[in-house]
Amino acid sequence: MLVNTKDMLINAQKGKYGVAAFNVYSLETVQAAIRVAEQEDTPVIIALGERYFPTVDVEGFAAMVRAMAEKASVPVSLHLDHAYEKESIIRAIRCGFSSVMFDGSTHPLEENIRLTKEITEIAHMAGVSVEAEIGSLAKGAFSDEEEGTGTLTDPESAKAFVEQTGVDFLAAAIGTVHGMYQGEPKIDIELLGRIQQVVDIPLVLHGGSGTPEEKVREAIQSGITKINVNTEVSMAAVSHLQTYFENKDMMHLSTVMEDMQRAMEPVMAKFVRLFAGK
Ligand code: 13P
């Protein structure tokens, strides 16, 4: 069933588990995410980034995901990931996204607060929940995200930000990166604990790919409820396709796409089980 992301994350906060938010860009990525969630009997968040708006029919895509979510045996929500433009947020709200992320992290704090508050008021009028980010993730290998500064979240700024904007869940920068780590990951769980002490809304961890499992478990115990995953799933699909094309004669595209979906599913299942504490 299609649910509001906020309700899903409040439940995760109470139950101390994490929900996977898989970045999607095709039918197969959505099918894989929902299929895995059903197999593991966990909720799942389908996340489409603003960066794919130029190439994806957003209204058509949202209608498709909503229809698939309604049929699903587990809670599914449709989330707009990393949106920088108000127009994209309104477009997502109009076509039925459950939640939106406004990424004002490139602005100074005061401006980020002003813009996020405005977005939050608009989204809440439509019953859509809002994620925002304080701090900024650096970019590792094979990621398709924007380059960030790697600035960690300051707990006092996070507290003021949440109080003044009314956002529903907050992405905290604690040292994870978008993409695969180059060198030893430095994840600051102690900082996350300090953020959790002053912020009572559900917390979000971006950069799920490559993050050591032990750190993920500790982060969930310190208030993380939603974990974004993109790069590792993409890598599984692309490396599958590379070996596939080396070994096969001319294949039909339908077979190629189906096999690519099957290659993504075990990677998604690994994350879903880890986040659920299985
Ligand atoms: P990864 O690509 O590191 O999994 O991060 C995804 C993400 O945080 C999207 O917002």
Tab-separated table of C-alpha atoms and ligand atoms in Angstrom:
chain	number	residue	atom	x	y	z
A	1	MET	CA	0.000	0.000	0.000
A	2	LEU	CA	1.085	3.586	-0.606
A	3	VAL	CA	1.813	5.380	2.669
A	4	ASN	CA	3.089	8.737	3.884
A	5	THR	CA	6.855	8.603	4.425
A	6	LYS	CA	6.542	10.437	7.736
A	7	ASP	CA	4.258	7.743	9.205
A	8	MET	CA	6.630	5.061	7.938
A	9	LEU	CA	9.618	6.737	9.611
A	10	ILE	CA	7.847	7.444	12.902
A	11	ASN	CA	7.171	3.693	13.098
A	12	ALA	CA	10.836	3.002	12.317
A	13	GLN	CA	11.880	5.462	15.028
A	14	LYS	CA	9.675	3.681	17.583
A	15	GLY	CA	10.854	0.234	16.455
A	16	LYS	CA	14.531	1.252	16.117
A	17	TYR	CA	14.950	-0.073	12.588
A	18	GLY	CA	15.911	1.513	9.291
A	19	VAL	CA	13.950	1.725	6.041
A	20	ALA	CA	15.788	1.517	2.714
A	21	ALA	CA	15.252	4.396	0.314
A	22	PHE	CA	16.382	3.085	-3.067
A	23	ASN	CA	17.161	5.549	-5.820
A	24	VAL	CA	15.324	4.489	-8.963
A	25	TYR	CA	15.425	5.555	-12.596
A	26	SER	CA	13.629	2.811	-14.512
A	27	LEU	CA	10.817	0.283	-14.304
A	28	GLU	CA	13.294	-2.449	-13.340
A	29	THR	CA	14.751	-0.510	-10.409
A	30	VAL	CA	11.252	0.094	-9.009
A	31	GLN	CA	10.192	-3.522	-9.547
A	32	ALA	CA	13.350	-4.811	-7.883
A	33	ALA	CA	12.892	-2.569	-4.827
A	34	ILE	CA	9.238	-3.506	-4.289
A	35	ARG	CA	9.830	-7.188	-4.960
A	36	VAL	CA	12.664	-7.346	-2.413
A	37	ALA	CA	10.622	-5.438	0.192
A	38	GLU	CA	7.747	-7.889	-0.276
A	39	GLN	CA	10.075	-10.895	0.014
A	40	GLU	CA	11.605	-9.505	3.212
A	41	ASP	CA	8.292	-8.134	4.494
A	42	THR	CA	9.651	-4.635	5.132
A	43	PRO	CA	8.517	-1.136	4.139
A	44	VAL	CA	10.437	0.544	1.306
A	45	ILE	CA	10.917	4.042	-0.059
A	46	ILE	CA	11.116	4.580	-3.809
A	47	ALA	CA	13.260	7.679	-4.364
A	48	LEU	CA	13.515	9.611	-7.613
A	49	GLY	CA	16.121	12.388	-7.699
A	50	GLU	CA	15.448	15.793	-9.207
A	51	ARG	CA	18.521	15.217	-11.358
A	52	TYR	CA	16.491	12.688	-13.388
A	53	PHE	CA	13.648	15.100	-14.138
A	54	PRO	CA	15.096	16.104	-17.538
A	55	THR	CA	15.057	12.484	-18.753
A	56	VAL	CA	12.149	10.874	-16.873
A	57	ASP	CA	8.439	11.557	-17.526
A	58	VAL	CA	7.860	12.467	-13.885
A	59	GLU	CA	4.042	12.399	-13.979
A	60	GLY	CA	3.980	9.065	-15.821
A	61	PHE	CA	6.631	7.608	-13.536
A	62	ALA	CA	4.791	8.729	-10.389
A	63	ALA	CA	1.520	7.245	-11.647
A	64	MET	CA	3.294	3.951	-12.324
A	65	VAL	CA	4.988	3.809	-8.916
A	66	ARG	CA	1.761	4.759	-7.117
A	67	ALA	CA	-0.135	1.983	-8.922
A	68	MET	CA	2.572	-0.558	-8.072
A	69	ALA	CA	2.670	0.647	-4.462
A	70	GLU	CA	-1.104	0.241	-4.083
A	71	LYS	CA	-0.791	-3.394	-5.162
A	72	ALA	CA	2.183	-4.122	-2.900
A	73	SER	CA	1.749	-6.226	0.237
A	74	VAL	CA	4.111	-3.938	2.219
A	75	PRO	CA	4.090	-0.156	2.874
A	76	VAL	CA	5.690	1.755	-0.015
A	77	SER	CA	6.259	5.498	-0.306
A	78	LEU	CA	7.336	7.659	-3.212
A	79	HIS	CA	9.987	10.233	-2.351
A	80	LEU	CA	11.624	13.076	-4.258
A	81	ASP	CA	15.360	12.928	-3.506
A	82	HIS	CA	17.737	15.951	-3.517
A	83	ALA	CA	15.575	18.672	-5.031
A	84	TYR	CA	17.104	22.125	-5.312
A	85	GLU	CA	14.267	23.871	-7.180
A	86	LYS	CA	10.867	24.854	-5.802
A	87	GLU	CA	9.325	24.045	-9.212
A	88	SER	CA	10.441	20.410	-8.945
A	89	ILE	CA	8.987	20.124	-5.447
A	90	ILE	CA	5.620	21.494	-6.568
A	91	ARG	CA	5.645	19.219	-9.596
A	92	ALA	CA	6.289	16.196	-7.351
A	93	ILE	CA	3.537	17.242	-4.925
A	94	ARG	CA	1.088	17.653	-7.815
A	95	CYS	CA	1.713	14.153	-9.093
A	96	GLY	CA	1.334	12.463	-5.727
A	97	PHE	CA	4.767	11.970	-4.193
A	98	SER	CA	4.505	11.004	-0.502
A	99	SER	CA	7.484	13.129	0.535
A	100	VAL	CA	10.049	15.542	-0.867
A	101	MET	CA	13.623	16.397	0.050
A	102	PHE	CA	14.526	20.038	-0.270
A	103	ASP	CA	18.311	20.259	-0.379
A	104	GLY	CA	19.246	23.770	0.665
A	105	SER	CA	22.599	22.622	2.025
A	106	THR	CA	24.528	24.808	-0.430
A	107	HIS	CA	22.960	27.946	1.112
A	108	PRO	CA	24.104	29.638	4.338
A	109	LEU	CA	22.105	28.390	7.363
A	110	GLU	CA	19.710	31.359	7.587
A	111	GLU	CA	18.846	31.150	3.900
A	112	ASN	CA	18.502	27.359	4.100
A	113	ILE	CA	16.055	27.845	6.987
A	114	ARG	CA	14.031	30.470	5.099
A	115	LEU	CA	13.760	28.397	1.901
A	116	THR	CA	13.078	25.110	3.713
A	117	LYS	CA	10.344	26.690	5.856
A	118	GLU	CA	8.592	27.972	2.753
A	119	ILE	CA	8.780	24.556	1.061
A	120	THR	CA	7.604	22.799	4.219
A	121	GLU	CA	4.535	25.021	4.515
A	122	ILE	CA	3.573	24.335	0.902
A	123	ALA	CA	4.161	20.573	1.172
A	124	HIS	CA	2.286	20.239	4.452
A	125	MET	CA	-0.778	21.937	2.933
A	126	ALA	CA	-0.816	19.062	0.445
A	127	GLY	CA	-0.226	16.396	3.118
A	128	VAL	CA	3.292	15.706	1.832
A	129	SER	CA	6.165	15.280	4.304
A	130	VAL	CA	9.526	17.007	3.979
A	131	GLU	CA	13.168	15.987	4.423
A	132	ALA	CA	15.953	18.537	4.570
A	133	GLU	CA	19.704	18.419	5.055
A	134	ILE	CA	22.116	20.213	7.342
A	135	GLY	CA	25.772	19.746	6.433
A	136	SER	CA	26.836	18.260	3.111
A	137	LEU	CA	28.119	14.873	1.927
A	138	ALA	CA	31.350	14.543	-0.003
A	139	LYS	CA	31.284	12.469	-3.177
A	140	GLY	CA	33.071	9.125	-3.436
A	141	ALA	CA	33.554	6.831	-6.428
A	142	PHE	CA	30.896	5.846	-8.993
A	143	SER	CA	28.241	8.183	-7.556
A	144	ASP	CA	25.784	10.093	-9.703
A	145	GLU	CA	25.144	12.793	-7.071
A	146	GLU	CA	26.353	16.384	-6.837
A	147	GLU	CA	29.763	16.996	-5.258
A	148	GLY	CA	29.351	18.182	-1.647
A	149	THR	CA	31.682	19.887	0.797
A	150	GLY	CA	31.861	17.081	3.371
A	151	THR	CA	30.839	19.514	6.133
A	152	LEU	CA	29.470	17.575	9.111
A	153	THR	CA	26.179	18.509	10.814
A	154	ASP	CA	26.461	20.833	13.787
A	155	PRO	CA	23.964	19.657	16.468
A	156	GLU	CA	22.974	23.164	17.586
A	157	SER	CA	22.348	24.280	13.987
A	158	ALA	CA	20.308	21.107	13.433
A	159	LYS	CA	18.189	21.882	16.502
A	160	ALA	CA	17.515	25.468	15.380
A	161	PHE	CA	16.859	24.313	11.819
A	162	VAL	CA	14.264	21.725	12.837
A	163	GLU	CA	12.505	24.092	15.232
A	164	GLN	CA	12.324	26.922	12.733
A	165	THR	CA	11.456	25.006	9.548
A	166	GLY	CA	9.006	22.352	10.788
A	167	VAL	CA	10.586	19.626	8.604
A	168	ASP	CA	9.513	16.034	9.230
A	169	PHE	CA	12.860	14.247	8.970
A	170	LEU	CA	16.438	15.446	8.816
A	171	ALA	CA	19.449	14.206	6.873
A	172	ALA	CA	22.516	14.422	9.095
A	173	ALA	CA	26.021	14.532	7.616
A	174	ILE	CA	28.203	12.332	9.849
A	175	GLY	CA	30.969	11.339	7.437
A	176	THR	CA	29.230	9.004	4.976
A	177	VAL	CA	29.791	9.842	1.298
A	178	HIS	CA	27.640	9.557	-1.804
A	179	GLY	CA	29.171	6.617	-3.673
A	180	MET	CA	31.976	4.250	-2.702
A	181	TYR	CA	34.547	5.321	-0.101
A	182	GLN	CA	38.033	6.161	-1.272
A	183	GLY	CA	40.077	5.243	1.796
A	184	GLU	CA	38.867	4.356	5.265
A	185	PRO	CA	35.282	5.524	6.060
A	186	LYS	CA	35.206	7.934	9.011
A	187	ILE	CA	31.648	7.779	10.349
A	188	ASP	CA	31.070	9.887	13.458
A	189	ILE	CA	28.484	7.963	15.509
A	190	GLU	CA	29.256	10.075	18.572
A	191	LEU	CA	28.232	13.205	16.615
A	192	LEU	CA	25.043	11.444	15.537
A	193	GLY	CA	24.293	10.710	19.195
A	194	ARG	CA	24.643	14.406	20.016
A	195	ILE	CA	22.309	15.332	17.143
A	196	GLN	CA	19.770	12.765	18.349
A	197	GLN	CA	19.820	14.318	21.832
A	198	VAL	CA	18.635	17.701	20.527
A	199	VAL	CA	16.503	16.688	17.504
A	200	ASP	CA	13.478	14.489	18.102
A	201	ILE	CA	12.328	13.903	14.498
A	202	PRO	CA	13.457	10.812	12.514
A	203	LEU	CA	16.993	11.107	11.127
A	204	VAL	CA	18.175	10.142	7.655
A	205	LEU	CA	21.524	8.752	6.501
A	206	HIS	CA	22.578	9.462	2.943
A	207	GLY	CA	25.362	7.460	1.316
A	208	GLY	CA	24.365	3.914	2.266
A	209	SER	CA	26.659	2.318	-0.342
A	210	GLY	CA	29.930	0.964	1.005
A	211	THR	CA	29.195	2.047	4.578
A	212	PRO	CA	30.478	-0.615	7.019
A	213	GLU	CA	27.619	-2.738	8.355
A	214	GLU	CA	28.619	-2.184	11.970
A	215	LYS	CA	28.424	1.592	11.482
A	216	VAL	CA	24.991	1.235	9.885
A	217	ARG	CA	23.744	-0.772	12.889
A	218	GLU	CA	25.152	1.800	15.315
A	219	ALA	CA	23.616	4.647	13.296
A	220	ILE	CA	20.189	2.996	13.476
A	221	GLN	CA	20.561	2.691	17.259
A	222	SER	CA	21.339	6.440	17.305
A	223	GLY	CA	18.173	7.544	15.524
A	224	ILE	CA	18.688	6.855	11.807
A	225	THR	CA	15.404	5.630	10.293
A	226	LYS	CA	15.879	6.087	6.534
A	227	ILE	CA	19.015	5.071	4.670
A	228	ASN	CA	19.514	6.100	1.060
A	229	VAL	CA	21.091	3.586	-1.305
A	230	ASN	CA	22.019	4.191	-4.907
A	231	THR	CA	25.571	3.427	-6.075
A	232	GLU	CA	25.944	-0.235	-5.023
A	233	VAL	CA	22.711	-1.159	-6.789
A	234	SER	CA	23.799	0.662	-9.929
A	235	MET	CA	27.202	-1.053	-9.800
A	236	ALA	CA	25.596	-4.497	-9.513
A	237	ALA	CA	23.475	-3.816	-12.592
A	238	VAL	CA	26.282	-2.326	-14.665
A	239	SER	CA	28.851	-4.995	-13.835
A	240	HIS	CA	26.246	-7.649	-14.611
A	241	LEU	CA	25.632	-6.045	-17.994
A	242	GLN	CA	29.377	-5.874	-18.698
A	243	THR	CA	29.895	-9.618	-18.211
A	244	TYR	CA	26.594	-10.316	-19.963
A	245	PHE	CA	27.594	-8.540	-23.130
A	246	GLU	CA	31.031	-10.163	-23.129
A	247	ASN	CA	29.532	-13.649	-23.028
A	248	LYS	CA	26.290	-13.529	-25.004
A	249	ASP	CA	25.340	-13.234	-28.639
A	250	MET	CA	22.682	-10.731	-29.659
A	251	MET	CA	20.034	-10.917	-26.931
A	252	HIS	CA	16.542	-9.529	-26.866
A	253	LEU	CA	16.306	-6.353	-24.797
A	254	SER	CA	13.458	-7.753	-22.685
A	255	THR	CA	15.720	-10.581	-21.488
A	256	VAL	CA	18.595	-8.201	-20.809
A	257	MET	CA	16.377	-5.923	-18.688
A	258	GLU	CA	14.851	-8.804	-16.757
A	259	ASP	CA	18.287	-10.254	-15.962
A	260	MET	CA	19.530	-6.824	-14.941
A	261	GLN	CA	16.662	-6.574	-12.449
A	262	ARG	CA	17.571	-9.980	-11.019
A	263	ALA	CA	21.178	-8.795	-10.594
A	264	MET	CA	20.045	-5.810	-8.515
A	265	GLU	CA	17.730	-7.717	-6.194
A	266	PRO	CA	20.317	-9.532	-3.998
A	267	VAL	CA	22.138	-6.236	-3.367
A	268	MET	CA	18.905	-4.539	-2.380
A	269	ALA	CA	17.983	-7.513	-0.178
A	270	LYS	CA	21.332	-7.250	1.631
A	271	PHE	CA	20.546	-3.637	2.562
A	272	VAL	CA	16.914	-4.282	3.481
A	273	ARG	CA	17.907	-7.104	5.860
A	274	LEU	CA	20.720	-5.081	7.415
A	275	PHE	CA	18.455	-2.072	8.025
A	276	ALA	CA	15.672	-4.254	9.424
A	277	GLY	CA	18.138	-5.780	11.910
A	278	LYS	CA	17.775	-9.263	10.425
B	1	13P	P1	24.927	6.026	-2.237
B	1	13P	O1	25.011	6.243	-3.708
B	1	13P	O2	26.232	6.172	-1.545
B	1	13P	O3	24.246	4.751	-1.887
B	1	13P	O4	24.020	7.215	-1.648
B	1	13P	C1	22.719	7.431	-2.146
B	1	13P	C2	22.118	8.650	-1.571
B	1	13P	O5	22.431	9.054	-0.477
B	1	13P	C3	21.094	9.329	-2.382
B	1	13P	O6	20.570	10.457	-1.781
